[in-house]
Amino acid sequence: MKLTNKYLQRAALSATLAIAALCAHADEPLLRPVLSAYTAEIGSSHIADTYLSPLKYSGWSTALNYERMQAMKFSPEKWLMRLNARVAFNKAENPARNASMLDIDINVSWGMLLHWHRPQGITLMAGGSTGVAGGAFYNARNSNNPASAKASWTVNALAGAVWNGNFHGLPLCARYLIEMPLAGIFFSPQYDELYYEIYLGNHSGLLHGAWPGNYLRLDNLATLDMRFGGTILRIGYRGTILSSKACNIVTRKVTHTLVVGLATEWLSLSARRNRGLENARIISALY
């Protein structure tokens, strides 16, 4: 009986210490800096859209991207948010080099990630996002119907991994992130349907349910952040795949781009709120 009481006393003491630690963290001031990154991309593009042409077009790709990440307010040590906005412009030529296709693509997504800190500076992340995308292909060689519009709304799976370390005293952060749609809707006209017919009121069958079997918009992003004081240099690689099939219209677009840009962490605090935060705990979204 005395041995049992001793174990009960130890368990009660451990529970009391755990509750005290939680209360201490609850009263501790907390700061959640915003990580903002502005990057430019340049690389290659490969485009095929059977609504405009049966041929594959190849050329160059360029894009501007904005990414914002921050630890969530309700559970900052476990959850973070990510906002990403990207505008891309592609120009490609057919195999004979006598016709070109232009493409503009706008994509905005917002998501949340649950992360787990592992040994050796590794963090694993998994979550979901929702996003809208729109744009158009334009082929000047097609005098009757030169454009093919693209639009979608999707719910996506989002996952990645992060490594934080240093090289000869220089703080480094390597990250890989992948985003893939699971469900949603996307726009596609009927085969040989003119956009003028849609303008006249033929609106039936334009929206289609999206799933990985008929609509894939894969975004692979690998970056390396090098922190020089308050300035962060970001370099990396982005590979994107757009693949859709509806109404016997097949679209394929693959891009490979080099990513270069700057990032920074910042806090928005008023003079009144800044008091008493000298010993605040800082939870970064990525570092």
mmCIF file of C-alpha atoms in Angstrom:
data_model
loop_
_atom_site.group_PDB
_atom_site.id
_atom_site.type_symbol
_atom_site.label_atom_id
_atom_site.label_comp_id
_atom_site.label_asym_id
_atom_site.label_seq_id
_atom_site.Cartn_x
_atom_site.Cartn_y
_atom_site.Cartn_z
ATOM 1 C CA MET A 1 0.000 0.000 0.000
ATOM 2 C CA LYS A 2 2.836 2.422 0.834
ATOM 3 C CA LEU A 3 4.438 1.691 -2.560
ATOM 4 C CA THR A 4 1.159 2.468 -4.314
ATOM 5 C CA ASN A 5 0.802 5.767 -2.445
ATOM 6 C CA LYS A 6 4.333 6.731 -3.474
ATOM 7 C CA TYR A 7 3.482 6.191 -7.155
ATOM 8 C CA LEU A 8 0.270 8.194 -6.762
ATOM 9 C CA GLN A 9 2.186 11.072 -5.185
ATOM 10 C CA ARG A 10 4.694 11.084 -8.032
ATOM 11 C CA ALA A 11 1.900 11.061 -10.634
ATOM 12 C CA ALA A 12 0.127 13.931 -8.891
ATOM 13 C CA LEU A 13 3.383 15.914 -8.766
ATOM 14 C CA SER A 14 4.028 15.341 -12.486
ATOM 15 C CA ALA A 15 0.497 16.433 -13.370
ATOM 16 C CA THR A 16 0.873 19.582 -11.252
ATOM 17 C CA LEU A 17 4.160 20.494 -12.927
ATOM 18 C CA ALA A 18 2.638 19.946 -16.391
ATOM 19 C CA ILE A 19 -0.339 22.166 -15.592
ATOM 20 C CA ALA A 20 1.976 24.830 -14.198
ATOM 21 C CA ALA A 21 4.082 24.743 -17.370
ATOM 22 C CA LEU A 22 0.984 25.135 -19.530
ATOM 23 C CA CYS A 23 -0.214 28.060 -17.454
ATOM 24 C CA ALA A 24 3.197 29.694 -17.705
ATOM 25 C CA HIS A 25 3.151 29.389 -21.501
ATOM 26 C CA ALA A 26 -0.414 30.717 -21.592
ATOM 27 C CA ASP A 27 0.647 33.889 -19.762
ATOM 28 C CA GLU A 28 3.841 34.282 -21.781
ATOM 29 C CA PRO A 29 3.727 37.019 -24.484
ATOM 30 C CA LEU A 30 3.767 35.552 -27.987
ATOM 31 C CA LEU A 31 4.899 37.072 -31.281
ATOM 32 C CA ARG A 32 4.065 35.601 -34.697
ATOM 33 C CA PRO A 33 6.187 37.307 -37.379
ATOM 34 C CA VAL A 34 4.935 37.369 -40.964
ATOM 35 C CA LEU A 35 7.213 35.870 -43.599
ATOM 36 C CA SER A 36 6.759 37.636 -46.946
ATOM 37 C CA ALA A 37 8.608 36.538 -50.084
ATOM 38 C CA TYR A 38 8.680 38.203 -53.508
ATOM 39 C CA THR A 39 10.196 36.087 -56.271
ATOM 40 C CA ALA A 40 10.639 36.116 -60.043
ATOM 41 C CA GLU A 41 10.833 33.016 -62.224
ATOM 42 C CA ILE A 42 12.194 32.218 -65.660
ATOM 43 C CA GLY A 43 12.458 28.927 -67.502
ATOM 44 C CA SER A 44 10.859 26.707 -70.146
ATOM 45 C CA SER A 45 7.272 25.850 -71.064
ATOM 46 C CA HIS A 46 5.630 23.049 -73.025
ATOM 47 C CA ILE A 47 1.992 23.582 -74.043
ATOM 48 C CA ALA A 48 -0.662 21.514 -75.809
ATOM 49 C CA ASP A 49 -4.339 22.423 -76.105
ATOM 50 C CA THR A 50 -6.418 20.444 -78.605
ATOM 51 C CA TYR A 51 -9.121 23.109 -78.651
ATOM 52 C CA LEU A 52 -6.623 25.314 -80.523
ATOM 53 C CA SER A 53 -4.155 22.899 -82.112
ATOM 54 C CA PRO A 54 -3.195 19.183 -82.073
ATOM 55 C CA LEU A 55 0.505 20.150 -81.918
ATOM 56 C CA LYS A 56 2.726 20.628 -78.886
ATOM 57 C CA TYR A 57 4.261 24.075 -78.501
ATOM 58 C CA SER A 58 7.552 24.686 -76.661
ATOM 59 C CA GLY A 59 9.130 27.922 -75.506
ATOM 60 C CA TRP A 60 9.873 30.044 -72.453
ATOM 61 C CA SER A 61 8.077 30.846 -69.209
ATOM 62 C CA THR A 62 8.270 33.738 -66.753
ATOM 63 C CA ALA A 63 6.340 34.465 -63.560
ATOM 64 C CA LEU A 64 6.038 36.703 -60.511
ATOM 65 C CA ASN A 65 5.093 35.164 -57.161
ATOM 66 C CA TYR A 66 4.129 36.427 -53.697
ATOM 67 C CA GLU A 67 4.080 34.115 -50.674
ATOM 68 C CA ARG A 68 2.989 34.964 -47.132
ATOM 69 C CA MET A 69 3.351 32.566 -44.180
ATOM 70 C CA GLN A 70 2.546 33.014 -40.491
ATOM 71 C CA ALA A 71 1.896 30.850 -37.429
ATOM 72 C CA MET A 72 -1.818 30.644 -36.685
ATOM 73 C CA LYS A 73 -3.182 32.540 -33.699
ATOM 74 C CA PHE A 74 -5.273 29.698 -32.248
ATOM 75 C CA SER A 75 -2.439 27.117 -32.117
ATOM 76 C CA PRO A 76 0.791 28.787 -33.252
ATOM 77 C CA GLU A 77 3.154 25.961 -32.321
ATOM 78 C CA LYS A 78 1.250 23.426 -34.445
ATOM 79 C CA TRP A 79 -0.504 25.304 -37.257
ATOM 80 C CA LEU A 80 0.599 27.856 -39.822
ATOM 81 C CA MET A 81 -1.101 29.554 -42.758
ATOM 82 C CA ARG A 82 0.142 30.093 -46.302
ATOM 83 C CA LEU A 83 -1.116 32.552 -48.890
ATOM 84 C CA ASN A 84 0.322 32.261 -52.391
ATOM 85 C CA ALA A 85 -0.380 34.394 -55.462
ATOM 86 C CA ARG A 86 1.291 33.815 -58.838
ATOM 87 C CA VAL A 87 1.042 35.426 -62.278
ATOM 88 C CA ALA A 88 2.738 33.547 -65.126
ATOM 89 C CA PHE A 89 3.235 34.370 -68.794
ATOM 90 C CA ASN A 90 4.371 31.795 -71.351
ATOM 91 C CA LYS A 91 5.212 31.972 -75.035
ATOM 92 C CA ALA A 92 5.762 28.827 -77.090
ATOM 93 C CA GLU A 93 6.189 27.881 -80.753
ATOM 94 C CA ASN A 94 5.096 24.877 -82.789
ATOM 95 C CA PRO A 95 7.689 22.364 -84.090
ATOM 96 C CA ALA A 96 7.929 24.194 -87.452
ATOM 97 C CA ARG A 97 8.560 27.533 -85.683
ATOM 98 C CA ASN A 98 5.963 29.259 -87.863
ATOM 99 C CA ALA A 99 3.232 29.762 -85.246
ATOM 100 C CA SER A 100 3.271 30.817 -81.594
ATOM 101 C CA MET A 101 0.957 30.368 -78.634
ATOM 102 C CA LEU A 102 0.681 32.815 -75.745
ATOM 103 C CA ASP A 103 -0.506 31.879 -72.272
ATOM 104 C CA ILE A 104 -1.333 33.939 -69.203
ATOM 105 C CA ASP A 105 -2.127 32.198 -65.933
ATOM 106 C CA ILE A 106 -3.201 33.636 -62.555
ATOM 107 C CA ASN A 107 -3.364 31.403 -59.480
ATOM 108 C CA VAL A 108 -4.231 32.345 -55.870
ATOM 109 C CA SER A 109 -4.467 29.843 -52.989
ATOM 110 C CA TRP A 110 -4.808 29.943 -49.204
ATOM 111 C CA GLY A 111 -4.129 27.011 -46.913
ATOM 112 C CA MET A 112 -3.209 25.733 -43.456
ATOM 113 C CA LEU A 113 -0.439 23.328 -42.510
ATOM 114 C CA LEU A 114 0.070 21.180 -39.422
ATOM 115 C CA HIS A 115 3.776 20.770 -38.733
ATOM 116 C CA TRP A 116 5.885 18.389 -36.665
ATOM 117 C CA HIS A 117 9.416 19.292 -35.530
ATOM 118 C CA ARG A 118 11.833 16.381 -35.860
ATOM 119 C CA PRO A 119 15.521 15.982 -34.873
ATOM 120 C CA GLN A 120 18.380 17.496 -36.901
ATOM 121 C CA GLY A 121 16.422 20.660 -37.713
ATOM 122 C CA ILE A 122 13.811 18.861 -39.833
ATOM 123 C CA THR A 123 10.130 19.861 -39.877
ATOM 124 C CA LEU A 124 7.391 17.904 -41.648
ATOM 125 C CA MET A 125 4.207 19.655 -42.807
ATOM 126 C CA ALA A 126 0.827 18.486 -44.103
ATOM 127 C CA GLY A 127 -2.499 20.184 -44.621
ATOM 128 C CA GLY A 128 -4.836 21.549 -47.250
ATOM 129 C CA SER A 129 -5.652 24.628 -49.264
ATOM 130 C CA THR A 130 -8.268 26.080 -51.551
ATOM 131 C CA GLY A 131 -7.527 28.123 -54.623
ATOM 132 C CA VAL A 132 -8.836 29.770 -57.776
ATOM 133 C CA ALA A 133 -7.057 29.897 -61.114
ATOM 134 C CA GLY A 134 -7.813 31.607 -64.387
ATOM 135 C CA GLY A 135 -6.181 32.477 -67.662
ATOM 136 C CA ALA A 136 -6.204 31.827 -71.388
ATOM 137 C CA PHE A 137 -4.240 30.410 -74.311
ATOM 138 C CA TYR A 138 -4.054 32.527 -77.466
ATOM 139 C CA ASN A 139 -3.049 31.294 -80.918
ATOM 140 C CA ALA A 140 -3.066 34.059 -83.536
ATOM 141 C CA ARG A 141 -2.945 31.500 -86.354
ATOM 142 C CA ASN A 142 -6.538 30.489 -85.601
ATOM 143 C CA SER A 143 -8.534 33.304 -87.200
ATOM 144 C CA ASN A 144 -11.944 31.818 -86.327
ATOM 145 C CA ASN A 145 -11.422 30.882 -82.674
ATOM 146 C CA PRO A 146 -7.967 31.978 -81.455
ATOM 147 C CA ALA A 147 -8.432 31.778 -77.654
ATOM 148 C CA SER A 148 -9.067 29.054 -75.089
ATOM 149 C CA ALA A 149 -10.131 30.248 -71.632
ATOM 150 C CA LYS A 150 -9.191 28.428 -68.415
ATOM 151 C CA ALA A 151 -10.789 28.770 -64.975
ATOM 152 C CA SER A 152 -11.076 26.545 -61.899
ATOM 153 C CA TRP A 153 -11.764 26.381 -58.182
ATOM 154 C CA THR A 154 -10.203 23.480 -56.285
ATOM 155 C CA VAL A 155 -9.629 22.042 -52.832
ATOM 156 C CA ASN A 156 -6.032 20.847 -52.600
ATOM 157 C CA ALA A 157 -3.712 18.639 -50.607
ATOM 158 C CA LEU A 158 -0.616 20.468 -49.346
ATOM 159 C CA ALA A 159 2.516 18.872 -47.889
ATOM 160 C CA GLY A 160 6.210 19.545 -47.478
ATOM 161 C CA ALA A 161 9.408 19.319 -45.491
ATOM 162 C CA VAL A 162 11.807 21.948 -44.102
ATOM 163 C CA TRP A 163 15.415 21.755 -42.928
ATOM 164 C CA ASN A 164 17.010 24.538 -40.877
ATOM 165 C CA GLY A 165 20.770 24.598 -40.400
ATOM 166 C CA ASN A 166 23.843 26.672 -41.195
ATOM 167 C CA PHE A 167 26.897 26.639 -43.418
ATOM 168 C CA HIS A 168 30.000 28.277 -41.937
ATOM 169 C CA GLY A 169 27.793 30.452 -39.753
ATOM 170 C CA LEU A 170 25.315 31.370 -42.525
ATOM 171 C CA PRO A 171 21.725 30.374 -41.521
ATOM 172 C CA LEU A 172 20.092 28.235 -44.207
ATOM 173 C CA CYS A 173 16.547 26.974 -44.710
ATOM 174 C CA ALA A 174 15.823 24.329 -47.356
ATOM 175 C CA ARG A 175 12.191 23.584 -48.158
ATOM 176 C CA TYR A 176 10.164 21.368 -50.472
ATOM 177 C CA LEU A 177 6.431 21.967 -50.930
ATOM 178 C CA ILE A 178 3.889 20.207 -53.141
ATOM 179 C CA GLU A 179 0.276 21.198 -53.819
ATOM 180 C CA MET A 180 -2.219 19.016 -55.704
ATOM 181 C CA PRO A 181 -5.999 19.392 -56.276
ATOM 182 C CA LEU A 182 -8.327 16.729 -54.896
ATOM 183 C CA ALA A 183 -11.753 18.081 -55.867
ATOM 184 C CA GLY A 184 -13.403 21.143 -57.372
ATOM 185 C CA ILE A 185 -14.870 22.490 -60.601
ATOM 186 C CA PHE A 186 -13.327 23.754 -63.848
ATOM 187 C CA PHE A 187 -14.509 25.439 -67.035
ATOM 188 C CA SER A 188 -14.409 23.822 -70.460
ATOM 189 C CA PRO A 189 -16.555 24.412 -73.570
ATOM 190 C CA GLN A 190 -17.882 21.621 -75.728
ATOM 191 C CA TYR A 191 -15.692 20.303 -78.524
ATOM 192 C CA ASP A 192 -15.825 22.719 -81.512
ATOM 193 C CA GLU A 193 -18.093 25.087 -79.544
ATOM 194 C CA LEU A 194 -17.323 28.715 -80.321
ATOM 195 C CA TYR A 195 -17.062 31.290 -77.559
ATOM 196 C CA TYR A 196 -19.429 33.405 -79.626
ATOM 197 C CA GLU A 197 -22.051 30.689 -79.096
ATOM 198 C CA ILE A 198 -21.448 30.917 -75.337
ATOM 199 C CA TYR A 199 -21.847 34.698 -75.607
ATOM 200 C CA LEU A 200 -25.197 34.189 -77.360
ATOM 201 C CA GLY A 201 -26.476 32.136 -74.408
ATOM 202 C CA ASN A 202 -25.360 28.533 -74.865
ATOM 203 C CA HIS A 203 -24.249 28.014 -71.249
ATOM 204 C CA SER A 204 -25.014 24.310 -70.770
ATOM 205 C CA GLY A 205 -22.219 21.876 -69.923
ATOM 206 C CA LEU A 206 -19.525 24.482 -69.273
ATOM 207 C CA LEU A 207 -18.681 23.478 -65.679
ATOM 208 C CA HIS A 208 -17.188 20.080 -64.894
ATOM 209 C CA GLY A 209 -16.383 18.336 -61.631
ATOM 210 C CA ALA A 210 -12.634 18.166 -61.013
ATOM 211 C CA TRP A 211 -10.751 15.230 -59.534
ATOM 212 C CA PRO A 212 -7.173 13.948 -60.132
ATOM 213 C CA GLY A 213 -8.392 11.749 -62.992
ATOM 214 C CA ASN A 214 -9.573 14.640 -65.208
ATOM 215 C CA TYR A 215 -7.939 17.739 -63.687
ATOM 216 C CA LEU A 216 -4.435 17.954 -62.288
ATOM 217 C CA ARG A 217 -2.712 21.190 -61.339
ATOM 218 C CA LEU A 218 0.499 20.100 -59.648
ATOM 219 C CA ASP A 219 2.867 22.663 -58.120
ATOM 220 C CA ASN A 220 6.318 21.493 -56.982
ATOM 221 C CA LEU A 221 8.447 24.094 -55.201
ATOM 222 C CA ALA A 222 11.970 23.627 -53.802
ATOM 223 C CA THR A 223 13.690 26.659 -52.256
ATOM 224 C CA LEU A 224 16.819 27.541 -50.305
ATOM 225 C CA ASP A 225 16.714 30.616 -48.059
ATOM 226 C CA MET A 226 19.979 32.273 -47.031
ATOM 227 C CA ARG A 227 19.563 34.765 -44.191
ATOM 228 C CA PHE A 228 21.852 37.795 -44.195
ATOM 229 C CA GLY A 229 20.620 39.628 -41.107
ATOM 230 C CA GLY A 230 17.136 40.951 -41.815
ATOM 231 C CA THR A 231 17.408 40.232 -45.544
ATOM 232 C CA ILE A 232 16.700 36.766 -46.897
ATOM 233 C CA LEU A 233 17.870 35.662 -50.347
ATOM 234 C CA ARG A 234 15.691 32.922 -51.848
ATOM 235 C CA ILE A 235 16.692 30.718 -54.771
ATOM 236 C CA GLY A 236 15.001 27.558 -55.976
ATOM 237 C CA TYR A 237 13.151 25.560 -58.591
ATOM 238 C CA ARG A 238 9.450 25.369 -59.461
ATOM 239 C CA GLY A 239 7.878 22.715 -61.651
ATOM 240 C CA THR A 240 4.201 22.984 -62.587
ATOM 241 C CA ILE A 241 1.861 20.622 -64.406
ATOM 242 C CA LEU A 242 -1.601 21.490 -65.692
ATOM 243 C CA SER A 243 -3.500 18.567 -67.186
ATOM 244 C CA SER A 244 -7.214 18.486 -67.942
ATOM 245 C CA LYS A 245 -9.581 16.476 -70.108
ATOM 246 C CA ALA A 246 -13.243 17.281 -70.750
ATOM 247 C CA CYS A 247 -15.547 17.110 -73.776
ATOM 248 C CA ASN A 248 -12.720 15.512 -75.841
ATOM 249 C CA ILE A 249 -10.564 18.600 -75.229
ATOM 250 C CA VAL A 250 -7.147 17.806 -73.771
ATOM 251 C CA THR A 251 -4.894 20.429 -72.206
ATOM 252 C CA ARG A 252 -1.309 19.841 -71.096
ATOM 253 C CA LYS A 253 1.110 22.460 -69.784
ATOM 254 C CA VAL A 254 4.462 21.783 -68.117
ATOM 255 C CA THR A 255 6.865 24.480 -66.925
ATOM 256 C CA HIS A 256 10.308 24.346 -65.320
ATOM 257 C CA THR A 257 11.543 27.628 -63.831
ATOM 258 C CA LEU A 258 14.395 29.029 -61.775
ATOM 259 C CA VAL A 259 13.171 30.961 -58.714
ATOM 260 C CA VAL A 260 15.064 34.018 -57.405
ATOM 261 C CA GLY A 261 13.846 36.637 -54.948
ATOM 262 C CA LEU A 262 13.909 38.278 -51.547
ATOM 263 C CA ALA A 263 12.053 37.502 -48.326
ATOM 264 C CA THR A 264 11.718 39.151 -44.963
ATOM 265 C CA GLU A 265 10.110 38.607 -41.560
ATOM 266 C CA TRP A 266 8.222 41.510 -40.027
ATOM 267 C CA LEU A 267 5.920 42.362 -37.128
ATOM 268 C CA SER A 268 3.081 44.868 -37.012
ATOM 269 C CA LEU A 269 2.905 46.282 -33.474
ATOM 270 C CA SER A 270 1.552 49.494 -32.012
ATOM 271 C CA ALA A 271 3.434 51.420 -29.306
ATOM 272 C CA ARG A 272 0.832 50.385 -26.727
ATOM 273 C CA ARG A 273 1.014 46.679 -27.620
ATOM 274 C CA ASN A 274 4.804 46.744 -27.720
ATOM 275 C CA ARG A 275 5.069 47.227 -23.956
ATOM 276 C CA GLY A 276 6.054 44.168 -21.960
ATOM 277 C CA LEU A 277 7.170 42.156 -24.997
ATOM 278 C CA GLU A 278 10.911 42.250 -24.279
ATOM 279 C CA ASN A 279 10.820 38.613 -23.167
ATOM 280 C CA ALA A 280 8.153 37.485 -25.644
ATOM 281 C CA ARG A 281 8.357 34.104 -27.304
ATOM 282 C CA ILE A 282 8.768 34.303 -31.113
ATOM 283 C CA ILE A 283 7.248 31.576 -33.276
ATOM 284 C CA SER A 284 8.409 31.756 -36.881
ATOM 285 C CA ALA A 285 6.415 30.087 -39.639
ATOM 286 C CA LEU A 286 9.467 28.654 -41.362
ATOM 287 C CA TYR A 287 12.733 29.313 -39.477
#
